[in-house]
Amino acid sequence: MMKPVCLVLGAGAGIGGTVAAKFASEGYHSCLCRRTDQEGLDRLVKKIENDGGSATGFLMNAIEDNVIEDLIESIEADIGPIEVVVYNLGAQTGMKLLHETTYKEFEWGWRIANLGLFRTAKVLCPLMEKRGKGTILVTSATAAMRGNKTQHSHASAMGGRRMLCQSLNAEFASKGIHVAHIVVDGAVDAPDTLGKILGPEKYQALRETKGMEHDGLVLPEKVAETYYHLAQQHRSTWTHQIDLRAFSDLAWWNH
Amino acid sequence: MMKPVCLVLGAGAGIGGTVAAKFASEGYHSCLCRRTDQEGLDRLVKKIENDGGSATGFLMNAIEDNVIEDLIESIEADIGPIEVVVYNLGAQTGMKLLHETTYKEFEWGWRIANLGLFRTAKVLCPLMEKRGKGTILVTSATAAMRGNKTQHSHASAMGGRRMLCQSLNAEFASKGIHVAHIVVDGAVDAPDTLGKILGPEKYQALRETKGMEHDGLVLPEKVAETYYHLAQQHRSTWTHQIDLRAFSDLAWWNH
Amino acid sequence: MMKPVCLVLGAGAGIGGTVAAKFASEGYHSCLCRRTDQEGLDRLVKKIENDGGSATGFLMNAIEDNVIEDLIESIEADIGPIEVVVYNLGAQTGMKLLHETTYKEFEWGWRIANLGLFRTAKVLCPLMEKRGKGTILVTSATAAMRGNKTQHSHASAMGGRRMLCQSLNAEFASKGIHVAHIVVDGAVDAPDTLGKILGPEKYQALRETKGMEHDGLVLPEKVAETYYHLAQQHRSTWTHQIDLRAFSDLAWWNH
Amino acid sequence: MMKPVCLVLGAGAGIGGTVAAKFASEGYHSCLCRRTDQEGLDRLVKKIENDGGSATGFLMNAIEDNVIEDLIESIEADIGPIEVVVYNLGAQTGMKLLHETTYKEFEWGWRIANLGLFRTAKVLCPLMEKRGKGTILVTSATAAMRGNKTQHSHASAMGGRRMLCQSLNAEFASKGIHVAHIVVDGAVDAPDTLGKILGPEKYQALRETKGMEHDGLVLPEKVAETYYHLAQQHRSTWTHQIDLRAFSDLAWWNH
C-alpha cells in the first residue's frame, strides 16, 4: 500500500530533519527539501532508511520561481498524495538594527517565510480540499508574536505569515485541512542554525550549561513528538496555535 | 509500584471524566472529584476499573473553605504524589446580560474558576517543586481570550485565570512544574453541560446535524489525547497555551 | 447650567487626582473618592477650586458593601448625572511570589480591581443607557496583558477586569456607553504609589536619572490629556484599548 | 518661521486627506501624496489653502523604486524637516478566496503596506533620530490583528506591518521617535474606498441607515482628532497601539 507523504520544506539537522525522521518512523514517506548541503541531505535520508523508513531528498532553492510548485506537482505524480506539509522555512538572519537591514534582506525574508507558504498553499490546498483532508504544520518563532529592535525583517515576515495561517485556517479548516501555527519560543538545539550562529565552542558551552540536566534548549526530537501529535489530532479537536519552549526559558511575554 | 496520581477537579461526563479515564488507561491512578451526582461518579470510577485502571471518586464542593486543600493533603498522604492536576472547573452559567448577572454569580464565577486554581496551586506547587516535577492542565474557554456581551461573569473569571496561569508558569516552569492553559474554543459534546443547556432533543439534533460525519462538536475522548500529550511533553519542549476546536467551527477571532 | 459630573474612583496624587483636575478645568464637576488621607483629598479639591473649577471630595472604602452603589446614587441625586467615570482603583501590592501571596490578598485584589468595576457598571450602566451616553475610563496596567512571576494576585485581578471591560463594551457601546481600557505600561511618577514603594530617596533618584530630561516616568498630567481626549472622542470613532508608556521604556512585549 | 512638515502617504478623500487638513489647520505644512487623480489632489490642497493652511500635493506611485526615498529627500531639502509621517497606504483589495488571490496581488499587498513602511523608515528614522524627535502614524486595519478567509493577502501584509511597527518602536522610541499603530476596526465613511467598493447608491443607503443619527461609520474628521492627539502626546506618555471603531460596531474579537 502506498504510504502517505510528509513533505518537509527546510529539512536541516534541526527541527525539519528530525520531524521528517519522526513521520517516516510512523509510516509516512518523508520528502526532505533543503537549499544546500547535498551530503547532509543524503545523510538524513540514509539515516531514515537505515531505521526502516522511506524518504526522498531534494536539493532546491524554494525561493526561486516555480520550484515549490514543480516540486509538489512531481511528488504528487511520482511518489503519492501529500498528506502533511511541514513548512519549516524561517527568515531569521541574526540581530540587525534598521540601518543594518537591507531592502534585499527584507524582501528575502518575506519571500522565504511568507510568500513561500502562500505559494505552497496555492498549489496544495486545492489538492487537499479535493481529498477532504490534509495537514499544514508551520514552524514559527517568537518574532511572529511581537516585534523587537533587531528583528525588523524577521518579525515582519513571521508576523505576516501568522496572519496568513489564520486566513488559510479560516477558509480551509471546514474543508478538512488542518493548519497549525507552531511558535517555537526559544533557542533550538540545532547545529545548522544555533550552532552556526554561535560557533562550535560557544554552542557546546551553552549546551552544557543551560538548564537542569543540560536540557535548557528546545530539543528537535521532542519537538517532533508534538508535530506528530498535531498531525494526528482528530478533526473534532484541532489546534490552530501552540507554543513550545524549554522549561528553563521565560515565555516571550515575560522578557 | 505506586502509580503516579492524576487529580481531576471537575470530573463530569465530558472532558473531566474522559481525561481521568485516559490517564488511568495509561497507568495513572485517577482521582475524580465532582460536586454532585454520586451515582454518575461511581459509574465513571467503575468504568475505569472495568477497563483495568484504578481510580478513586470524591464528591465535594471545591468552592468551600479547605475542601481543595484537605483533598490534596489526603490524596498525597493516602494515595500517592499528585503528578498531574487537571483543573476542569469552569464558570459558565449561560448567556446573561449585565442586568441578569448578580453579584452572587459574579463572585461564584471567580471563586470556582479563579480562586480555586490559586488555592490548588498554593498547596500543590510547593510539593511539586520539592519533587522537581508536576503538571497543571487547566481547561479554559473562549471567554478567557475575549469578553462578550453575555459573558460578564464568565469572561472576567476565565480571563483572570489565564493571567494566573501565566504567572504560575513564570514562577514555576524553571522549577519543573508545567502549567498548560488549554483553550477549548467551541461546544463540547458533553451530556452534563451542553446536554443540560440545550435539553435532550436539541442536543441530539445538534449532534446529528453539525459538521461532516456528525463530528462538529469537540469530542472529549479526542481532547483527552491532547491533554495526555501535554502531560508527556519533555521539559525541553513545553506548551504553555494551546487551542482546540472542531474543524467545522470558526476560531474565536473570526466570529 | 449644571455641569456634567466626572467621578474618579481612586483619586490620589497620581493619575486619579490629576485626571480629576483636568476634567474640572474643562468644565466638569469632579467627584474625587479615595480611601485614606482626608487632608490630601481636601488639598486636591481646594486646588481645583483655586484654579476656577468645581469638585467634591469623598473619603470612602470602595470595597465595602454598598459604598460604591450609595455614592453613585447620592451623586446622581445631589450633584448631577455622572457622564464620565474614571475607574482608577488598582490591585498592585508589590512583587510577591506565590508563597508570599495570601488568600486574603488575592481576594482583596479581585474585590478592588474587578468586582468594584462590576458593581460600578451594574449601577451606572442602566442610568447611562437611559441617557444614551456615558464614558467609563478604566486605568489598567501591564499585568492585565500578561502574567508575571510576582504578580499572581495583580495579574489575575487585572486580566479578569480587562475581559470585563470587553464584555461591557460589547453590551453597551451600541447604547452610547464608551468603555476604554487604558493600559499604563510603565512606572507612573506618583508620590502616593511609586513614591511609597521606593521610599523618598530612591524615588527622587529615579526621577532625576531616568530618561532624557528627567521624564522617563509616565507623567500624570500628560496621562490626563489622553484620558480627556478619550472622553471627547466622537462615537463614530471610539477607542476601546490604548497603551501608554514613556518613550524611554520598552513595551511589555519586549521585556 | 518654517512650519513643521506633516507628510501623508495615501492622501485620498478619506482618512489621509482629512488628517492632512487637520494637521495643516494646526500649523503644519501638509504634504499630500497619492497615486491617481490629480484633480482630487488639487482640490484637497486648495481646500487646505482656502482654510488658511499650507500644503503641497504630490502625484506618485509609492510602490516604484526610489519614489518614497526621493520624495522624502526632496521635501526635507525644499520644504522642511518632516516631523510627522502618516503612513496611510493600505493593501485592501476586497474579499478574495485563496484561488482568487494571485501571486501578483499578494506581492503588491506586501509592497504597498509593508515594504513601503520599511522604506519610509529607512530614510526617515536616521533624520528623525538626529533631530531627537519625530512621529510615525500608521493607519492599520482589523486584518493586522487576525486573519480571515477572504483576507489572505491583506492580513499577511498588515500583520507583518504590525510587527514592523513594534520593531521600529523598540529601536527608536528611546531616541525620540514615536511610532503609533492605529487599528481602524470598521468601515470608514470614505467615498474613495468604501464608496467605490459599494457603488454610490449602496454607499448612500449605508450612510443613511447605519447607527443612531447616521453616524455608524467611522468618520474621517473624527479620526483626524485622534491622529492629531497622538502626534501631540508628550514623550512621557506615548501610545503605541490604539483601536478605533464606531460605537455601533462590534470589536473584531466579537465577530
Coordinates of N, CA, C and O in Angstrom, one line a residue, chain B residues 26-88:
Chain B
E26 N -3.4 4.9 31.0 CA -2.0 5.0 30.7 C -1.2 4.7 31.9 O 0.0 5.0 31.9
G27 N -1.8 4.3 33.0 CA -1.0 3.9 34.2 C -1.1 4.8 35.4 O -0.4 4.6 36.4
Y28 N -1.8 5.9 35.3 CA -2.0 6.7 36.4 C -3.1 6.2 37.3 O -4.1 5.5 36.8
H29 N -3.1 6.6 38.6 CA -4.3 6.4 39.4 C -5.0 7.7 39.4 O -4.5 8.8 39.8
S30 N -6.3 7.7 38.9 CA -7.0 8.9 38.7 C -7.9 9.2 39.9 O -8.7 8.3 40.3
C31 N -7.9 10.4 40.4 CA -8.8 10.8 41.4 C -9.8 11.8 40.8 O -9.5 12.8 40.3
L32 N -11.1 11.4 40.8 CA -12.1 12.1 40.2 C -12.9 12.9 41.2 O -13.5 12.3 42.1
C33 N -13.0 14.2 41.1 CA -13.8 15.0 42.0 C -14.9 15.7 41.3 O -14.7 16.3 40.3
R34 N -16.1 15.7 41.9 CA -17.2 16.5 41.4 C -18.1 16.9 42.5 O -18.1 16.3 43.6
R35 N -19.0 17.8 42.2 CA -19.8 18.4 43.3 C -21.1 17.5 43.5 O -21.5 17.4 44.7
T36 N -21.6 17.0 42.5 CA -22.9 16.4 42.6 C -22.9 15.0 41.8 O -22.0 14.7 41.1
D37 N -24.0 14.2 42.1 CA -24.2 13.0 41.3 C -23.2 11.9 41.7 O -22.4 11.5 40.9
Q38 N -23.5 11.4 42.9 CA -22.6 10.3 43.4 C -22.7 9.1 42.4 O -21.7 8.4 42.2
E39 N -23.9 8.9 41.9 CA -24.1 7.7 41.0 C -23.2 7.9 39.8 O -22.6 6.9 39.3
G40 N -23.3 9.1 39.2 CA -22.5 9.3 38.0 C -21.0 9.1 38.2 O -20.3 8.6 37.4
L41 N -20.6 9.6 39.4 CA -19.2 9.5 39.8 C -18.8 8.0 39.9 O -17.8 7.6 39.4
D42 N -19.6 7.3 40.6 CA -19.4 5.8 40.8 C -19.3 5.1 39.4 O -18.4 4.3 39.3
R43 N -20.2 5.5 38.5 CA -20.2 4.9 37.2 C -18.8 5.2 36.5 O -18.3 4.3 35.9
L44 N -18.3 6.4 36.6 CA -17.0 6.7 36.0 C -15.9 5.9 36.6 O -15.0 5.4 35.9
V45 N -15.9 5.8 37.9 CA -14.8 5.0 38.6 C -14.9 3.6 38.2 O -13.9 2.9 37.9
K46 N -16.1 3.0 38.2 CA -16.3 1.6 37.9 C -15.9 1.4 36.5 O -15.2 0.3 36.2
K47 N -16.2 2.3 35.6 CA -15.8 2.1 34.2 C -14.3 2.0 34.0 O -13.8 1.2 33.3
I48 N -13.6 2.9 34.7 CA -12.2 2.9 34.7 C -11.6 1.5 35.2 O -10.7 0.9 34.6
E49 N -12.2 1.1 36.3 CA -11.8 -0.2 36.9 C -12.1 -1.4 36.0 O -11.2 -2.2 35.8
N50 N -13.2 -1.3 35.4 CA -13.6 -2.4 34.4 C -12.6 -2.4 33.3 O -12.3 -3.5 32.7
D51 N -12.1 -1.3 32.9 CA -11.1 -1.2 31.8 C -9.7 -1.5 32.3 O -8.7 -1.3 31.5
G52 N -9.5 -1.9 33.5 CA -8.2 -2.3 34.0 C -7.4 -1.2 34.7 O -6.3 -1.4 35.1
G53 N -8.0 -0.1 34.9 CA -7.3 1.0 35.5 C -7.7 1.1 37.0 O -8.5 0.4 37.5
S54 N -7.1 2.1 37.6 CA -7.5 2.3 39.0 C -7.9 3.8 39.3 O -7.3 4.7 38.6
A55 N -8.8 4.0 40.1 CA -9.4 5.4 40.3 C -10.1 5.5 41.6 O -10.5 4.5 42.2
T56 N -10.2 6.7 42.1 CA -11.0 7.0 43.3 C -11.9 8.2 43.1 O -11.5 9.1 42.4
G57 N -13.1 8.1 43.6 CA -14.0 9.2 43.4 C -14.2 10.0 44.7 O -14.2 9.4 45.8
F58 N -14.4 11.3 44.5 CA -14.6 12.2 45.6 C -15.8 13.1 45.3 O -15.8 13.8 44.3
L59 N -16.8 13.1 46.2 CA -17.9 14.1 46.0 C -17.6 15.2 46.9 O -17.5 15.0 48.1
M60 N -17.5 16.4 46.4 CA -17.0 17.5 47.2 C -17.4 18.9 46.5 O -17.5 18.9 45.3
N61 N -17.5 19.9 47.3 CA -17.8 21.2 46.8 C -16.5 22.0 46.9 O -16.2 22.6 47.9
A62 N -15.8 22.1 45.8 CA -14.5 22.7 45.8 C -14.5 24.1 46.3 O -13.5 24.6 46.8
I63 N -15.6 24.8 46.1 CA -15.7 26.2 46.5 C -15.6 26.5 48.0 O -15.3 27.6 48.4
E64 N -15.9 25.5 48.7 CA -16.0 25.6 50.2 C -14.6 25.7 50.8 O -13.6 25.1 50.3
D65 N -14.5 26.4 51.9 CA -13.2 26.6 52.6 C -12.6 25.2 52.9 O -13.2 24.3 53.3
N66 N -11.3 25.1 52.6 CA -10.4 24.0 52.9 C -10.7 22.7 52.1 O -10.0 21.7 52.3
V67 N -11.7 22.7 51.3 CA -12.1 21.4 50.7 C -11.0 21.0 49.7 O -10.5 19.9 49.7
I68 N -10.5 21.9 48.9 CA -9.4 21.6 47.9 C -8.2 21.2 48.7 O -7.5 20.3 48.4
E69 N -7.9 22.1 49.7 CA -6.7 21.9 50.5 C -6.6 20.5 51.2 O -5.6 19.8 51.1
D70 N -7.7 20.2 51.8 CA -7.8 18.9 52.5 C -7.7 17.8 51.6 O -7.1 16.7 51.8
L71 N -8.4 17.9 50.5 CA -8.4 16.8 49.4 C -7.0 16.5 49.0 O -6.6 15.3 49.0
I72 N -6.2 17.5 48.6 CA -4.9 17.3 48.1 C -4.0 16.7 49.2 O -3.3 15.7 49.0
E73 N -4.2 17.2 50.4 CA -3.4 16.7 51.5 C -3.7 15.2 51.7 O -2.8 14.4 51.9
S74 N -5.0 14.8 51.7 CA -5.3 13.4 52.0 C -4.9 12.5 50.8 O -4.5 11.4 51.0
I75 N -5.0 13.0 49.6 CA -4.5 12.2 48.5 C -3.0 11.9 48.6 O -2.6 10.8 48.4
E76 N -2.3 13.0 48.8 CA -0.8 12.9 49.0 C -0.5 11.9 50.1 O 0.5 11.1 50.0
A77 N -1.3 11.9 51.2 CA -1.0 11.0 52.3 C -1.4 9.6 52.0 O -0.7 8.7 52.4
D78 N -2.6 9.4 51.4 CA -3.2 8.1 51.4 C -3.0 7.4 50.1 O -3.0 6.2 50.0
I79 N -2.9 8.2 49.0 CA -2.9 7.5 47.7 C -1.5 7.6 47.0 O -0.9 6.6 46.5
G80 N -1.0 8.8 47.0 CA 0.4 9.0 46.4 C 0.6 10.4 45.9 O -0.4 11.2 45.9
P81 N 1.8 10.7 45.5 CA 2.1 12.0 45.0 C 1.3 12.4 43.7 O 1.2 11.6 42.8
I82 N 0.7 13.6 43.7 CA 0.0 14.0 42.6 C 0.9 14.5 41.5 O 1.6 15.5 41.7
E83 N 1.0 13.9 40.4 CA 1.9 14.3 39.3 C 1.2 15.2 38.4 O 1.8 16.1 37.8
V84 N -0.1 15.0 38.2 CA -0.9 15.8 37.2 C -2.1 16.3 37.9 O -2.8 15.5 38.5
V85 N -2.4 17.6 37.8 CA -3.7 18.1 38.1 C -4.4 18.5 36.9 O -3.8 19.3 36.1
V86 N -5.7 18.1 36.7 CA -6.5 18.7 35.6 C -7.5 19.6 36.3 O -8.4 19.1 37.0
Y87 N -7.3 20.9 36.1 CA -8.2 21.8 36.7 C -9.3 22.1 35.7 O -9.2 22.9 34.8
N88 N -10.5 21.4 35.9 CA -11.5 21.4 34.9 C -12.8 22.1 35.4 O -13.9 21.9 34.9

